[in-house]
CSV table of C-alpha atoms in Angstrom, one decimal:
chain,number,residue,atom,x,y,z
A,1,MET,CA,-4.8,-18.9,16.8
A,2,GLU,CA,-1.6,-17.2,16.5
A,3,PHE,CA,-3.0,-15.8,13.2
A,4,ILE,CA,-5.3,-13.5,15.2
A,5,TYR,CA,-2.6,-12.0,17.2
A,6,TYR,CA,0.1,-11.6,14.2
A,7,ILE,CA,-2.6,-10.6,11.4
A,8,PHE,CA,-6.1,-9.8,12.3
A,9,LEU,CA,-5.4,-7.3,15.3
A,10,PRO,CA,-2.3,-5.5,13.0
A,11,ALA,CA,-5.3,-5.2,9.8
A,12,LEU,CA,-8.0,-4.3,12.5
A,13,ALA,CA,-5.6,-1.5,13.8
A,14,GLY,CA,-4.9,-0.6,10.0
A,15,GLY,CA,-8.7,-0.1,9.0
A,16,LEU,CA,-9.2,2.0,12.1
A,17,VAL,CA,-6.5,4.4,11.1
A,18,GLN,CA,-7.6,4.0,7.7
A,19,GLY,CA,-11.6,5.0,8.1
A,20,VAL,CA,-10.3,7.7,10.3
A,21,THR,CA,-7.5,9.6,8.1
A,22,GLY,CA,-8.3,7.9,5.0
A,23,PHE,CA,-5.1,6.4,4.5
A,24,GLY,CA,-2.4,4.5,6.6
A,25,ALA,CA,-3.5,1.0,6.4
A,26,GLY,CA,-0.8,-0.5,5.0
A,27,VAL,CA,1.8,1.5,7.5
A,28,VAL,CA,0.0,0.3,10.5
A,29,MET,CA,0.3,-3.1,9.4
A,30,MET,CA,4.0,-3.0,8.1
A,31,MET,CA,4.8,-1.3,11.8
A,32,PHE,CA,4.0,-4.8,13.3
A,33,LEU,CA,3.5,-7.7,10.7
A,34,PRO,CA,7.5,-7.8,10.7
A,35,LEU,CA,7.8,-8.7,14.1
A,36,THR,CA,6.9,-12.3,13.1
A,37,PHE,CA,7.2,-12.2,9.5
A,38,SER,CA,10.3,-11.3,7.1
A,39,VAL,CA,9.8,-8.3,5.6
A,40,VAL,CA,9.4,-9.7,2.0
A,41,GLN,CA,6.3,-11.5,3.3
A,42,SER,CA,4.9,-8.7,5.6
A,43,ALA,CA,4.5,-6.7,2.3
A,44,GLY,CA,2.8,-9.5,0.7
A,45,ILE,CA,0.4,-10.0,3.2
A,46,SER,CA,-0.5,-6.6,3.7
A,47,SER,CA,-1.2,-6.0,0.0
A,48,ALA,CA,-2.8,-8.7,-0.1
A,49,ILE,CA,-5.3,-7.5,2.9
A,50,CYS,CA,-5.6,-4.4,1.1
A,51,VAL,CA,-6.9,-6.0,-2.0
A,52,ILE,CA,-10.6,-5.7,-0.3
A,53,LEU,CA,-10.1,-2.6,1.1
A,54,CYS,CA,-9.2,-1.0,-2.1
A,55,ALA,CA,-12.1,-2.8,-3.9
A,56,ALA,CA,-14.6,-1.5,-1.3
A,57,MET,CA,-13.3,2.2,-2.2
A,58,VAL,CA,-13.3,1.1,-5.8
A,59,TYR,CA,-16.8,0.2,-5.5
A,60,ARG,CA,-17.9,2.9,-3.5
A,61,TYR,CA,-16.2,5.4,-6.0
A,62,ARG,CA,-16.7,3.6,-9.1
A,63,LYS,CA,-18.8,6.0,-10.9
A,64,THR,CA,-15.9,8.7,-10.7
A,65,ILE,CA,-13.0,7.0,-12.0
A,66,ASN,CA,-11.1,8.4,-14.8
A,67,VAL,CA,-9.2,5.2,-16.3
A,68,LYS,CA,-7.2,7.0,-18.8
A,69,LYS,CA,-5.1,8.7,-15.9
A,70,ILE,CA,-4.4,5.3,-14.4
A,71,ILE,CA,-2.6,3.4,-16.9
A,72,ALA,CA,0.6,5.3,-17.9
A,73,PRO,CA,1.5,5.5,-14.5
A,74,ALA,CA,0.1,1.7,-13.6
A,75,ILE,CA,2.5,0.3,-16.3
A,76,LEU,CA,5.7,1.9,-14.8
A,77,TYR,CA,4.7,1.6,-11.3
A,78,LEU,CA,4.2,-1.9,-11.6
A,79,ALA,CA,7.2,-2.7,-13.8
A,80,VAL,CA,9.6,-1.0,-10.6
A,81,SER,CA,7.5,-2.9,-8.2
A,82,SER,CA,7.9,-6.2,-9.5
A,83,VAL,CA,11.8,-5.2,-9.6
A,84,SER,CA,11.7,-4.5,-6.3
A,85,ILE,CA,9.7,-7.3,-5.2
A,86,LEU,CA,12.2,-9.6,-6.7
A,87,PHE,CA,15.4,-7.3,-5.3
A,88,ALA,CA,13.7,-7.7,-1.7
A,89,LYS,CA,13.4,-11.5,-2.0
A,90,MET,CA,17.4,-11.8,-2.3
A,91,ILE,CA,18.5,-9.3,0.6
A,92,ASN,CA,19.1,-11.0,4.0
A,93,GLN,CA,15.7,-10.0,5.5
A,94,GLU,CA,17.4,-8.9,9.1
A,95,VAL,CA,18.9,-6.3,7.0
A,96,MET,CA,15.3,-5.4,5.6
A,97,LYS,CA,14.1,-5.2,9.0
A,98,ILE,CA,16.6,-2.2,9.2
A,99,ILE,CA,16.0,-0.7,6.1
A,100,LEU,CA,12.5,-0.8,6.7
A,101,GLY,CA,12.6,0.7,10.3
A,102,ILE,CA,14.8,3.6,8.4
A,103,PHE,CA,12.2,3.7,6.1
A,104,LEU,CA,9.2,4.2,8.5
A,105,ILE,CA,11.2,6.9,10.4
A,106,ILE,CA,11.7,8.9,7.1
A,107,LEU,CA,8.3,8.6,6.5
A,108,ALA,CA,7.2,9.9,9.9
A,109,ILE,CA,9.1,13.0,9.3
A,110,TYR,CA,7.5,13.3,5.9
A,111,PHE,CA,4.2,12.9,7.5
A,112,LEU,CA,4.9,15.5,10.7
A,113,PHE,CA,6.8,18.6,8.6
A,114,PHE,CA,6.1,18.0,4.5
A,115,SER,CA,2.7,15.8,3.6
A,116,LYS,CA,0.7,19.5,3.5
A,117,LYS,CA,3.1,21.4,1.3
A,118,THR,CA,1.8,21.8,-2.2
A,119,ILE,CA,3.9,20.7,-4.9
A,120,GLU,CA,2.9,20.2,-8.8
A,121,PRO,CA,4.5,17.1,-10.3
A,122,GLU,CA,5.4,17.7,-13.6
A,123,GLY,CA,7.8,15.8,-16.3
A,124,ILE,CA,10.8,14.2,-14.5
A,125,VAL,CA,9.2,15.0,-10.9
A,126,SER,CA,5.8,13.0,-12.0
A,127,ILE,CA,8.3,9.9,-13.1
A,128,LEU,CA,10.2,10.0,-10.1
A,129,CYS,CA,7.0,10.2,-7.7
A,130,ILE,CA,6.0,7.1,-9.6
A,131,VAL,CA,9.2,5.1,-9.5
A,132,ILE,CA,10.0,5.9,-6.2
A,133,SER,CA,6.3,4.9,-5.1
A,134,GLY,CA,6.8,1.6,-7.1
A,135,MET,CA,10.4,1.1,-5.3
A,136,CYS,CA,9.0,1.6,-1.9
A,137,ASP,CA,5.6,-0.5,-2.6
A,138,GLY,CA,8.2,-3.6,-3.9
A,139,LEU,CA,10.1,-3.1,-1.0
A,140,PHE,CA,7.6,-2.4,2.0
A,141,GLY,CA,4.1,-2.5,0.6
A,142,ILE,CA,3.8,0.9,1.1
A,143,GLY,CA,3.7,3.1,-2.4
A,144,GLY,CA,1.0,5.4,-1.5
A,145,PRO,CA,2.2,9.1,-0.1
A,146,LEU,CA,4.1,10.1,-3.5
A,147,MET,CA,1.1,8.7,-5.5
A,148,VAL,CA,-1.2,11.0,-3.3
A,149,ILE,CA,0.7,14.0,-4.5
A,150,TYR,CA,0.8,12.9,-8.0
A,151,PHE,CA,-3.1,12.2,-8.5
A,152,LEU,CA,-4.1,15.4,-6.8
A,153,ALA,CA,-2.1,17.1,-9.2
A,154,LYS,CA,-3.6,15.2,-12.0
A,155,THR,CA,-7.3,15.3,-11.2
A,156,SER,CA,-9.8,18.2,-10.9
A,157,SER,CA,-12.2,17.0,-8.0
A,158,LYS,CA,-12.0,15.5,-4.7
A,159,GLU,CA,-14.4,12.9,-6.2
A,160,GLU,CA,-12.5,12.0,-9.3
A,161,TYR,CA,-9.0,12.2,-7.2
A,162,LEU,CA,-10.8,9.5,-4.9
A,163,GLY,CA,-12.1,7.2,-7.3
A,164,THR,CA,-8.9,7.0,-10.0
A,165,ILE,CA,-6.8,6.8,-7.1
A,166,GLN,CA,-8.5,4.1,-5.1
A,167,CYS,CA,-8.7,2.1,-8.4
A,168,PHE,CA,-4.9,2.5,-9.5
A,169,PHE,CA,-4.2,1.1,-6.0
A,170,LEU,CA,-6.6,-1.8,-6.5
A,171,VAL,CA,-5.0,-2.7,-9.8
A,172,ASN,CA,-1.6,-2.4,-8.2
A,173,VAL,CA,-2.2,-4.6,-4.9
A,174,ALA,CA,-4.3,-7.1,-7.1
A,175,TYR,CA,-1.0,-7.2,-9.4
A,176,ALA,CA,1.5,-7.6,-6.7
A,177,THR,CA,-0.5,-10.0,-4.4
A,178,ILE,CA,-0.5,-12.1,-7.8
A,179,PHE,CA,3.0,-11.7,-8.6
A,180,ARG,CA,4.0,-12.9,-4.9
A,181,ILE,CA,2.2,-15.8,-4.9
A,182,PHE,CA,3.8,-16.8,-8.3
A,183,ASN,CA,7.1,-16.1,-6.7
A,184,SER,CA,6.3,-18.2,-3.8
A,185,ILE,CA,6.6,-15.2,-1.2
A,186,ILE,CA,2.9,-15.6,-0.4
A,187,THR,CA,2.4,-19.2,0.4
A,188,VAL,CA,-0.8,-21.5,0.6
A,189,SER,CA,0.3,-21.4,4.8
A,190,LEU,CA,-0.6,-17.5,4.8
A,191,LEU,CA,-3.8,-17.7,2.8
A,192,PRO,CA,-6.2,-18.1,6.2
A,193,GLY,CA,-4.2,-15.6,8.0
A,194,ILE,CA,-4.9,-13.2,4.7
A,195,ALA,CA,-8.2,-14.0,4.9
A,196,LEU,CA,-8.8,-13.2,8.5
A,197,GLY,CA,-6.9,-9.7,7.8
A,198,MET,CA,-9.2,-9.4,5.6
A,199,VAL,CA,-12.1,-9.2,7.8
A,200,GLY,CA,-10.2,-7.6,10.7
A,201,ILE,CA,-9.2,-4.3,8.1
A,202,LEU,CA,-13.1,-4.0,7.0
A,203,LEU,CA,-14.2,-4.7,11.0
A,204,GLY,CA,-11.6,-1.7,11.7
A,205,LEU,CA,-13.0,0.4,8.9
A,206,PHE,CA,-16.8,-0.1,9.7
A,207,ILE,CA,-16.0,0.8,13.5
A,208,ALA,CA,-14.2,4.1,12.3
A,209,ASN,CA,-16.9,5.1,10.0
């Protein structure tokens, strides 16, 4: 029953926001999950729930995926994310909650004032987008904003962008989930809650659509 309040409802809210805006499910869930779980567990739960969301989006846009544009950034992203997950596991989780709060404030400022500015990530800027996103994903389960900028610049159409970035996210959340399981961050006791969260996020997406 407690999973309904602590995981299902945040996932439902995340699905609603994702369905209306096209992004933000992970951000919404990370606003609520740390109230009950540690930040490192919350990031794991959020990423695991988003596997089903990303899989649904990949299926929808499967014909427009450009795999060649995923491989190189995914390798760097996953490497940075893996190190960040292990680092987050070692930090005091009360300190991590403070860091998460600061990160969410910075993210809110970014979305309010800078998200519509046009940036052409090339060279070192592209690498920084990937590295910073991988680090934020590993620490907080939120790595999307800068990768949106990256893939918008690297794809030639809206359809190619949607298919490619959703496939990129699916690869990353699936890997991160497996990595967290092997490092005992996601435990067997959390699996029923994650399954319930998957139902919630799909329900929220359905309602929004």
